[in-house]
JSON list of C-alpha atoms in Angstrom, two decimals:
[
{"chain": "A", "resi": 1, "resn": "UNK", "atom": "CA", "xyz": [-102.56, 14.68, -199.33]},
{"chain": "A", "resi": 2, "resn": "UNK", "atom": "CA", "xyz": [-106.23, 13.20, -199.01]},
{"chain": "A", "resi": 3, "resn": "UNK", "atom": "CA", "xyz": [-107.44, 12.64, -195.52]},
{"chain": "A", "resi": 4, "resn": "UNK", "atom": "CA", "xyz": [-107.14, 8.64, -196.47]},
{"chain": "A", "resi": 5, "resn": "UNK", "atom": "CA", "xyz": [-103.55, 8.70, -196.22]},
{"chain": "A", "resi": 6, "resn": "UNK", "atom": "CA", "xyz": [-103.27, 10.55, -193.48]},
{"chain": "A", "resi": 7, "resn": "UNK", "atom": "CA", "xyz": [-105.08, 7.90, -191.20]},
{"chain": "A", "resi": 8, "resn": "UNK", "atom": "CA", "xyz": [-103.81, 5.37, -192.96]},
{"chain": "A", "resi": 9, "resn": "UNK", "atom": "CA", "xyz": [-100.08, 7.18, -191.87]},
{"chain": "A", "resi": 10, "resn": "UNK", "atom": "CA", "xyz": [-101.44, 8.21, -189.00]},
{"chain": "A", "resi": 11, "resn": "UNK", "atom": "CA", "xyz": [-102.70, 3.89, -188.46]},
{"chain": "A", "resi": 12, "resn": "UNK", "atom": "CA", "xyz": [-99.03, 3.06, -188.89]},
{"chain": "A", "resi": 13, "resn": "UNK", "atom": "CA", "xyz": [-97.60, 4.84, -186.14]},
{"chain": "A", "resi": 14, "resn": "UNK", "atom": "CA", "xyz": [-99.96, 3.74, -183.91]},
{"chain": "A", "resi": 15, "resn": "UNK", "atom": "CA", "xyz": [-99.18, 0.16, -184.37]},
{"chain": "A", "resi": 16, "resn": "UNK", "atom": "CA", "xyz": [-94.94, 1.03, -184.62]},
{"chain": "A", "resi": 17, "resn": "UNK", "atom": "CA", "xyz": [-95.68, 3.02, -181.27]},
{"chain": "A", "resi": 18, "resn": "UNK", "atom": "CA", "xyz": [-97.52, 1.43, -179.70]},
{"chain": "A", "resi": 19, "resn": "UNK", "atom": "CA", "xyz": [-94.32, -1.22, -179.47]},
{"chain": "A", "resi": 20, "resn": "UNK", "atom": "CA", "xyz": [-91.84, 2.08, -178.16]},
{"chain": "A", "resi": 21, "resn": "UNK", "atom": "CA", "xyz": [-93.16, 0.89, -174.44]},
{"chain": "A", "resi": 22, "resn": "UNK", "atom": "CA", "xyz": [-92.82, -2.67, -174.20]},
{"chain": "A", "resi": 23, "resn": "UNK", "atom": "CA", "xyz": [-89.48, -2.47, -175.82]},
{"chain": "A", "resi": 24, "resn": "UNK", "atom": "CA", "xyz": [-88.36, -0.23, -173.23]},
{"chain": "A", "resi": 25, "resn": "UNK", "atom": "CA", "xyz": [-89.59, -1.71, -170.56]},
{"chain": "A", "resi": 26, "resn": "UNK", "atom": "CA", "xyz": [-87.80, -5.21, -171.73]},
{"chain": "A", "resi": 27, "resn": "UNK", "atom": "CA", "xyz": [-84.51, -3.21, -172.42]},
{"chain": "A", "resi": 28, "resn": "UNK", "atom": "CA", "xyz": [-84.93, -1.87, -169.24]},
{"chain": "A", "resi": 29, "resn": "UNK", "atom": "CA", "xyz": [-85.23, -5.48, -167.49]},
{"chain": "A", "resi": 30, "resn": "UNK", "atom": "CA", "xyz": [-82.98, -7.21, -169.72]},
{"chain": "A", "resi": 31, "resn": "UNK", "atom": "CA", "xyz": [-80.10, -3.87, -168.42]},
{"chain": "A", "resi": 32, "resn": "UNK", "atom": "CA", "xyz": [-80.46, -4.45, -164.74]},
{"chain": "A", "resi": 33, "resn": "UNK", "atom": "CA", "xyz": [-80.18, -8.36, -164.77]},
{"chain": "A", "resi": 34, "resn": "UNK", "atom": "CA", "xyz": [-77.18, -8.70, -167.14]},
{"chain": "A", "resi": 35, "resn": "UNK", "atom": "CA", "xyz": [-75.33, -6.10, -165.05]},
{"chain": "A", "resi": 36, "resn": "UNK", "atom": "CA", "xyz": [-77.02, -6.40, -161.80]},
{"chain": "A", "resi": 37, "resn": "UNK", "atom": "CA", "xyz": [-76.18, -10.73, -162.13]},
{"chain": "A", "resi": 38, "resn": "UNK", "atom": "CA", "xyz": [-71.98, -9.91, -163.06]},
{"chain": "A", "resi": 39, "resn": "UNK", "atom": "CA", "xyz": [-71.65, -7.24, -160.04]},
{"chain": "A", "resi": 40, "resn": "UNK", "atom": "CA", "xyz": [-72.84, -10.23, -157.70]},
{"chain": "A", "resi": 41, "resn": "UNK", "atom": "CA", "xyz": [-71.83, -13.48, -159.10]},
{"chain": "A", "resi": 42, "resn": "UNK", "atom": "CA", "xyz": [-69.88, -15.66, -156.65]},
{"chain": "A", "resi": 43, "resn": "UNK", "atom": "CA", "xyz": [-66.22, -16.58, -157.68]},
{"chain": "A", "resi": 44, "resn": "UNK", "atom": "CA", "xyz": [-66.07, -20.09, -158.85]},
{"chain": "A", "resi": 45, "resn": "UNK", "atom": "CA", "xyz": [-65.12, -22.57, -156.36]},
{"chain": "A", "resi": 46, "resn": "UNK", "atom": "CA", "xyz": [-61.97, -24.21, -158.19]},
{"chain": "A", "resi": 47, "resn": "UNK", "atom": "CA", "xyz": [-60.82, -20.25, -157.91]},
{"chain": "A", "resi": 48, "resn": "UNK", "atom": "CA", "xyz": [-61.47, -19.83, -154.45]},
{"chain": "A", "resi": 49, "resn": "UNK", "atom": "CA", "xyz": [-59.25, -23.61, -153.97]},
{"chain": "A", "resi": 50, "resn": "UNK", "atom": "CA", "xyz": [-56.54, -23.17, -155.97]},
{"chain": "A", "resi": 51, "resn": "UNK", "atom": "CA", "xyz": [-55.59, -19.30, -154.50]},
{"chain": "A", "resi": 52, "resn": "UNK", "atom": "CA", "xyz": [-55.74, -21.39, -150.77]},
{"chain": "A", "resi": 53, "resn": "UNK", "atom": "CA", "xyz": [-53.37, -23.01, -151.90]},
{"chain": "A", "resi": 54, "resn": "UNK", "atom": "CA", "xyz": [-51.77, -20.60, -153.78]},
{"chain": "A", "resi": 55, "resn": "UNK", "atom": "CA", "xyz": [-51.51, -19.01, -150.28]},
{"chain": "A", "resi": 56, "resn": "UNK", "atom": "CA", "xyz": [-50.54, -22.08, -148.49]},
{"chain": "A", "resi": 57, "resn": "UNK", "atom": "CA", "xyz": [-47.65, -21.99, -151.21]},
{"chain": "A", "resi": 58, "resn": "UNK", "atom": "CA", "xyz": [-46.74, -18.96, -149.97]},
{"chain": "A", "resi": 59, "resn": "UNK", "atom": "CA", "xyz": [-46.82, -19.09, -146.42]},
{"chain": "A", "resi": 60, "resn": "UNK", "atom": "CA", "xyz": [-44.27, -21.95, -146.58]},
{"chain": "A", "resi": 61, "resn": "UNK", "atom": "CA", "xyz": [-41.84, -19.37, -149.11]},
{"chain": "A", "resi": 62, "resn": "UNK", "atom": "CA", "xyz": [-42.62, -20.92, -152.20]},
{"chain": "A", "resi": 63, "resn": "UNK", "atom": "CA", "xyz": [-43.49, -18.37, -153.98]},
{"chain": "A", "resi": 64, "resn": "UNK", "atom": "CA", "xyz": [-43.35, -19.96, -157.66]},
{"chain": "A", "resi": 65, "resn": "UNK", "atom": "CA", "xyz": [-45.87, -21.99, -156.74]},
{"chain": "A", "resi": 66, "resn": "UNK", "atom": "CA", "xyz": [-47.78, -19.15, -155.41]},
{"chain": "A", "resi": 67, "resn": "UNK", "atom": "CA", "xyz": [-47.83, -17.87, -158.17]},
{"chain": "A", "resi": 68, "resn": "UNK", "atom": "CA", "xyz": [-48.95, -20.81, -160.47]},
{"chain": "A", "resi": 69, "resn": "UNK", "atom": "CA", "xyz": [-51.83, -21.62, -158.03]},
{"chain": "A", "resi": 70, "resn": "UNK", "atom": "CA", "xyz": [-52.85, -17.89, -159.02]},
{"chain": "A", "resi": 71, "resn": "UNK", "atom": "CA", "xyz": [-52.67, -17.49, -162.08]},
{"chain": "A", "resi": 72, "resn": "UNK", "atom": "CA", "xyz": [-54.63, -20.81, -162.31]},
{"chain": "A", "resi": 73, "resn": "UNK", "atom": "CA", "xyz": [-57.43, -19.66, -160.00]},
{"chain": "A", "resi": 74, "resn": "UNK", "atom": "CA", "xyz": [-57.16, -16.13, -162.36]},
{"chain": "A", "resi": 75, "resn": "UNK", "atom": "CA", "xyz": [-57.93, -19.22, -165.59]},
{"chain": "A", "resi": 76, "resn": "UNK", "atom": "CA", "xyz": [-60.54, -20.75, -164.07]},
{"chain": "A", "resi": 77, "resn": "UNK", "atom": "CA", "xyz": [-62.03, -17.54, -163.38]},
{"chain": "A", "resi": 78, "resn": "UNK", "atom": "CA", "xyz": [-60.99, -13.95, -164.60]},
{"chain": "A", "resi": 79, "resn": "UNK", "atom": "CA", "xyz": [-63.08, -11.72, -163.06]},
{"chain": "A", "resi": 80, "resn": "UNK", "atom": "CA", "xyz": [-61.93, -12.93, -159.16]},
{"chain": "A", "resi": 81, "resn": "UNK", "atom": "CA", "xyz": [-60.72, -10.44, -157.28]},
{"chain": "A", "resi": 82, "resn": "UNK", "atom": "CA", "xyz": [-59.26, -12.31, -154.86]},
{"chain": "A", "resi": 83, "resn": "UNK", "atom": "CA", "xyz": [-56.79, -14.07, -156.98]},
{"chain": "A", "resi": 84, "resn": "UNK", "atom": "CA", "xyz": [-55.46, -10.82, -158.34]},
{"chain": "A", "resi": 85, "resn": "UNK", "atom": "CA", "xyz": [-55.15, -9.33, -155.02]},
{"chain": "A", "resi": 86, "resn": "UNK", "atom": "CA", "xyz": [-53.13, -12.51, -154.01]},
{"chain": "A", "resi": 87, "resn": "UNK", "atom": "CA", "xyz": [-50.98, -12.35, -157.12]},
{"chain": "A", "resi": 88, "resn": "UNK", "atom": "CA", "xyz": [-50.01, -8.64, -157.03]},
{"chain": "A", "resi": 89, "resn": "UNK", "atom": "CA", "xyz": [-48.99, -9.40, -153.12]},
{"chain": "A", "resi": 90, "resn": "UNK", "atom": "CA", "xyz": [-46.62, -12.20, -154.53]},
{"chain": "A", "resi": 91, "resn": "UNK", "atom": "CA", "xyz": [-45.36, -10.51, -157.53]},
{"chain": "A", "resi": 92, "resn": "UNK", "atom": "CA", "xyz": [-44.52, -7.57, -154.96]},
{"chain": "A", "resi": 93, "resn": "UNK", "atom": "CA", "xyz": [-42.67, -10.05, -152.68]},
{"chain": "A", "resi": 94, "resn": "UNK", "atom": "CA", "xyz": [-40.80, -10.66, -155.73]},
{"chain": "A", "resi": 95, "resn": "UNK", "atom": "CA", "xyz": [-39.49, -7.91, -156.42]},
{"chain": "A", "resi": 96, "resn": "UNK", "atom": "CA", "xyz": [-42.14, -7.17, -159.08]},
{"chain": "A", "resi": 97, "resn": "UNK", "atom": "CA", "xyz": [-43.11, -4.36, -158.45]},
{"chain": "A", "resi": 98, "resn": "UNK", "atom": "CA", "xyz": [-44.97, -2.56, -161.90]},
{"chain": "A", "resi": 99, "resn": "UNK", "atom": "CA", "xyz": [-46.45, -6.41, -162.08]},
{"chain": "A", "resi": 100, "resn": "UNK", "atom": "CA", "xyz": [-47.92, -6.02, -159.35]},
{"chain": "A", "resi": 101, "resn": "UNK", "atom": "CA", "xyz": [-48.78, -2.81, -159.73]},
{"chain": "A", "resi": 102, "resn": "UNK", "atom": "CA", "xyz": [-50.75, -3.63, -162.68]},
{"chain": "A", "resi": 103, "resn": "UNK", "atom": "CA", "xyz": [-52.33, -6.55, -160.72]},
{"chain": "A", "resi": 104, "resn": "UNK", "atom": "CA", "xyz": [-53.65, -4.34, -157.92]},
{"chain": "A", "resi": 105, "resn": "UNK", "atom": "CA", "xyz": [-55.37, -1.70, -160.91]},
{"chain": "A", "resi": 106, "resn": "UNK", "atom": "CA", "xyz": [-56.89, -4.71, -162.41]},
{"chain": "A", "resi": 107, "resn": "UNK", "atom": "CA", "xyz": [-58.86, -4.75, -159.57]},
{"chain": "A", "resi": 108, "resn": "UNK", "atom": "CA", "xyz": [-59.15, -0.82, -158.95]},
{"chain": "A", "resi": 109, "resn": "UNK", "atom": "CA", "xyz": [-60.52, -0.79, -162.83]},
{"chain": "A", "resi": 110, "resn": "UNK", "atom": "CA", "xyz": [-63.28, -3.11, -161.71]},
{"chain": "A", "resi": 111, "resn": "UNK", "atom": "CA", "xyz": [-63.66, -1.99, -158.08]},
{"chain": "A", "resi": 112, "resn": "UNK", "atom": "CA", "xyz": [-62.57, 1.58, -157.68]},
{"chain": "A", "resi": 113, "resn": "UNK", "atom": "CA", "xyz": [-62.88, 1.20, -153.31]},
{"chain": "A", "resi": 114, "resn": "UNK", "atom": "CA", "xyz": [-61.24, -2.01, -152.67]},
{"chain": "A", "resi": 115, "resn": "UNK", "atom": "CA", "xyz": [-59.43, -1.79, -149.53]},
{"chain": "A", "resi": 116, "resn": "UNK", "atom": "CA", "xyz": [-56.56, -4.27, -150.14]},
{"chain": "A", "resi": 117, "resn": "UNK", "atom": "CA", "xyz": [-55.56, -3.67, -154.05]},
{"chain": "A", "resi": 118, "resn": "UNK", "atom": "CA", "xyz": [-55.45, 0.54, -152.36]},
{"chain": "A", "resi": 119, "resn": "UNK", "atom": "CA", "xyz": [-53.22, -0.79, -149.64]},
{"chain": "A", "resi": 120, "resn": "UNK", "atom": "CA", "xyz": [-51.33, -3.01, -152.08]},
{"chain": "A", "resi": 121, "resn": "UNK", "atom": "CA", "xyz": [-50.67, -1.19, -154.66]},
{"chain": "A", "resi": 122, "resn": "UNK", "atom": "CA", "xyz": [-49.74, 2.14, -152.24]},
{"chain": "A", "resi": 123, "resn": "UNK", "atom": "CA", "xyz": [-47.27, -0.13, -150.89]},
{"chain": "A", "resi": 124, "resn": "UNK", "atom": "CA", "xyz": [-45.93, -1.29, -154.20]},
{"chain": "A", "resi": 125, "resn": "UNK", "atom": "CA", "xyz": [-46.00, 2.70, -155.28]},
{"chain": "A", "resi": 126, "resn": "UNK", "atom": "CA", "xyz": [-43.98, 3.15, -152.25]},
{"chain": "A", "resi": 127, "resn": "UNK", "atom": "CA", "xyz": [-41.42, 0.40, -152.81]},
{"chain": "A", "resi": 128, "resn": "UNK", "atom": "CA", "xyz": [-40.90, 1.62, -156.19]},
{"chain": "A", "resi": 129, "resn": "UNK", "atom": "CA", "xyz": [-40.46, 5.68, -155.19]},
{"chain": "A", "resi": 130, "resn": "UNK", "atom": "CA", "xyz": [-43.98, 7.30, -155.51]},
{"chain": "A", "resi": 131, "resn": "UNK", "atom": "CA", "xyz": [-44.52, 8.20, -152.65]},
{"chain": "A", "resi": 132, "resn": "UNK", "atom": "CA", "xyz": [-46.82, 10.99, -153.27]},
{"chain": "A", "resi": 133, "resn": "UNK", "atom": "CA", "xyz": [-49.05, 8.27, -155.26]},
{"chain": "A", "resi": 134, "resn": "UNK", "atom": "CA", "xyz": [-49.13, 6.37, -152.49]},
{"chain": "A", "resi": 135, "resn": "UNK", "atom": "CA", "xyz": [-50.24, 9.23, -150.06]},
{"chain": "A", "resi": 136, "resn": "UNK", "atom": "CA", "xyz": [-53.11, 9.85, -152.51]},
{"chain": "A", "resi": 137, "resn": "UNK", "atom": "CA", "xyz": [-54.70, 5.63, -152.10]},
{"chain": "A", "resi": 138, "resn": "UNK", "atom": "CA", "xyz": [-53.44, 6.39, -148.22]},
{"chain": "A", "resi": 139, "resn": "UNK", "atom": "CA", "xyz": [-55.84, 9.80, -147.88]},
{"chain": "A", "resi": 140, "resn": "UNK", "atom": "CA", "xyz": [-58.71, 7.45, -150.01]},
{"chain": "A", "resi": 141, "resn": "UNK", "atom": "CA", "xyz": [-58.32, 4.79, -147.06]},
{"chain": "A", "resi": 142, "resn": "UNK", "atom": "CA", "xyz": [-58.20, 6.95, -144.86]},
{"chain": "A", "resi": 143, "resn": "UNK", "atom": "CA", "xyz": [-61.01, 8.56, -146.12]},
{"chain": "A", "resi": 144, "resn": "UNK", "atom": "CA", "xyz": [-63.54, 5.60, -147.03]},
{"chain": "A", "resi": 145, "resn": "UNK", "atom": "CA", "xyz": [-61.95, 3.22, -144.35]},
{"chain": "A", "resi": 146, "resn": "UNK", "atom": "CA", "xyz": [-60.60, 5.57, -141.64]},
{"chain": "A", "resi": 147, "resn": "UNK", "atom": "CA", "xyz": [-57.85, 5.67, -139.43]},
{"chain": "A", "resi": 148, "resn": "UNK", "atom": "CA", "xyz": [-58.10, 2.33, -137.49]},
{"chain": "A", "resi": 149, "resn": "UNK", "atom": "CA", "xyz": [-59.07, 0.02, -140.53]},
{"chain": "A", "resi": 150, "resn": "UNK", "atom": "CA", "xyz": [-55.56, -2.21, -141.08]},
{"chain": "A", "resi": 151, "resn": "UNK", "atom": "CA", "xyz": [-55.09, -1.06, -144.47]},
{"chain": "A", "resi": 152, "resn": "UNK", "atom": "CA", "xyz": [-54.83, 1.72, -143.59]},
{"chain": "A", "resi": 153, "resn": "UNK", "atom": "CA", "xyz": [-52.15, 0.69, -140.65]},
{"chain": "A", "resi": 154, "resn": "UNK", "atom": "CA", "xyz": [-50.25, -1.22, -143.28]},
{"chain": "A", "resi": 155, "resn": "UNK", "atom": "CA", "xyz": [-50.37, 1.57, -146.22]},
{"chain": "A", "resi": 156, "resn": "UNK", "atom": "CA", "xyz": [-48.90, 4.33, -143.90]},
{"chain": "A", "resi": 157, "resn": "UNK", "atom": "CA", "xyz": [-46.10, 2.21, -142.17]},
{"chain": "A", "resi": 158, "resn": "UNK", "atom": "CA", "xyz": [-44.95, 1.45, -145.03]},
{"chain": "A", "resi": 159, "resn": "UNK", "atom": "CA", "xyz": [-44.58, 5.12, -146.00]},
{"chain": "A", "resi": 160, "resn": "UNK", "atom": "CA", "xyz": [-43.55, 6.07, -143.08]},
{"chain": "A", "resi": 161, "resn": "UNK", "atom": "CA", "xyz": [-40.58, 2.72, -143.28]},
{"chain": "A", "resi": 162, "resn": "UNK", "atom": "CA", "xyz": [-39.91, 3.79, -146.78]},
{"chain": "A", "resi": 163, "resn": "UNK", "atom": "CA", "xyz": [-39.30, 7.83, -146.02]},
{"chain": "A", "resi": 164, "resn": "UNK", "atom": "CA", "xyz": [-37.03, 7.21, -142.74]},
{"chain": "A", "resi": 165, "resn": "UNK", "atom": "CA", "xyz": [-35.18, 5.13, -144.73]},
{"chain": "A", "resi": 166, "resn": "UNK", "atom": "CA", "xyz": [-35.07, 7.42, -147.79]},
{"chain": "A", "resi": 167, "resn": "UNK", "atom": "CA", "xyz": [-33.91, 9.99, -144.88]},
{"chain": "A", "resi": 168, "resn": "UNK", "atom": "CA", "xyz": [-31.82, 7.57, -143.85]},
{"chain": "A", "resi": 169, "resn": "UNK", "atom": "CA", "xyz": [-29.73, 7.20, -147.49]},
{"chain": "A", "resi": 170, "resn": "UNK", "atom": "CA", "xyz": [-29.65, 10.71, -147.64]},
{"chain": "A", "resi": 171, "resn": "UNK", "atom": "CA", "xyz": [-27.49, 11.88, -145.04]},
{"chain": "A", "resi": 172, "resn": "UNK", "atom": "CA", "xyz": [-24.68, 8.85, -145.08]},
{"chain": "A", "resi": 173, "resn": "UNK", "atom": "CA", "xyz": [-22.61, 10.51, -142.88]},
{"chain": "A", "resi": 174, "resn": "UNK", "atom": "CA", "xyz": [-24.99, 11.15, -139.63]},
{"chain": "A", "resi": 175, "resn": "UNK", "atom": "CA", "xyz": [-24.18, 7.23, -138.81]},
{"chain": "A", "resi": 176, "resn": "UNK", "atom": "CA", "xyz": [-26.79, 5.66, -136.57]},
{"chain": "A", "resi": 177, "resn": "UNK", "atom": "CA", "xyz": [-28.66, 7.54, -133.77]},
{"chain": "A", "resi": 178, "resn": "UNK", "atom": "CA", "xyz": [-28.43, 7.17, -130.49]},
{"chain": "A", "resi": 179, "resn": "UNK", "atom": "CA", "xyz": [-29.97, 7.85, -127.07]}
]
């Protein structure tokens, strides 16, 4: 190889490598900006209003209207966790336990430490008879939120209530307990 060809390839390599740090820095800026923006994006105000309408309907006892409002909120903002949790709670109240578990898990896929989703999923699992899975949720809540956390207390009460009901169902001859 001649000295001229070595110099030409060396010059070409320098031109290419001169831009590598700038390209890497730009890629890092784009990545960080994109990930931070998606994590902290506020909920669509229309979706927040629909969730409030749904909660009002749910409190009035109109579960179908509540579910419609929660689904409308998700159509407006498909990543709004509060809408998913409200929809999960409403479907669980209608006895659609498996569907509610799916909604809770969609929140937990995005936010694995969402206390409301952990507690709701645990309650739904308890209703479904999956006590051991519900106890795992309780352990996570207890370790992250504490024993006095409202979500921990709710889930623990649901597990205890289901365990008590299961014991009574297992022994029908025992009759009611008396003092």
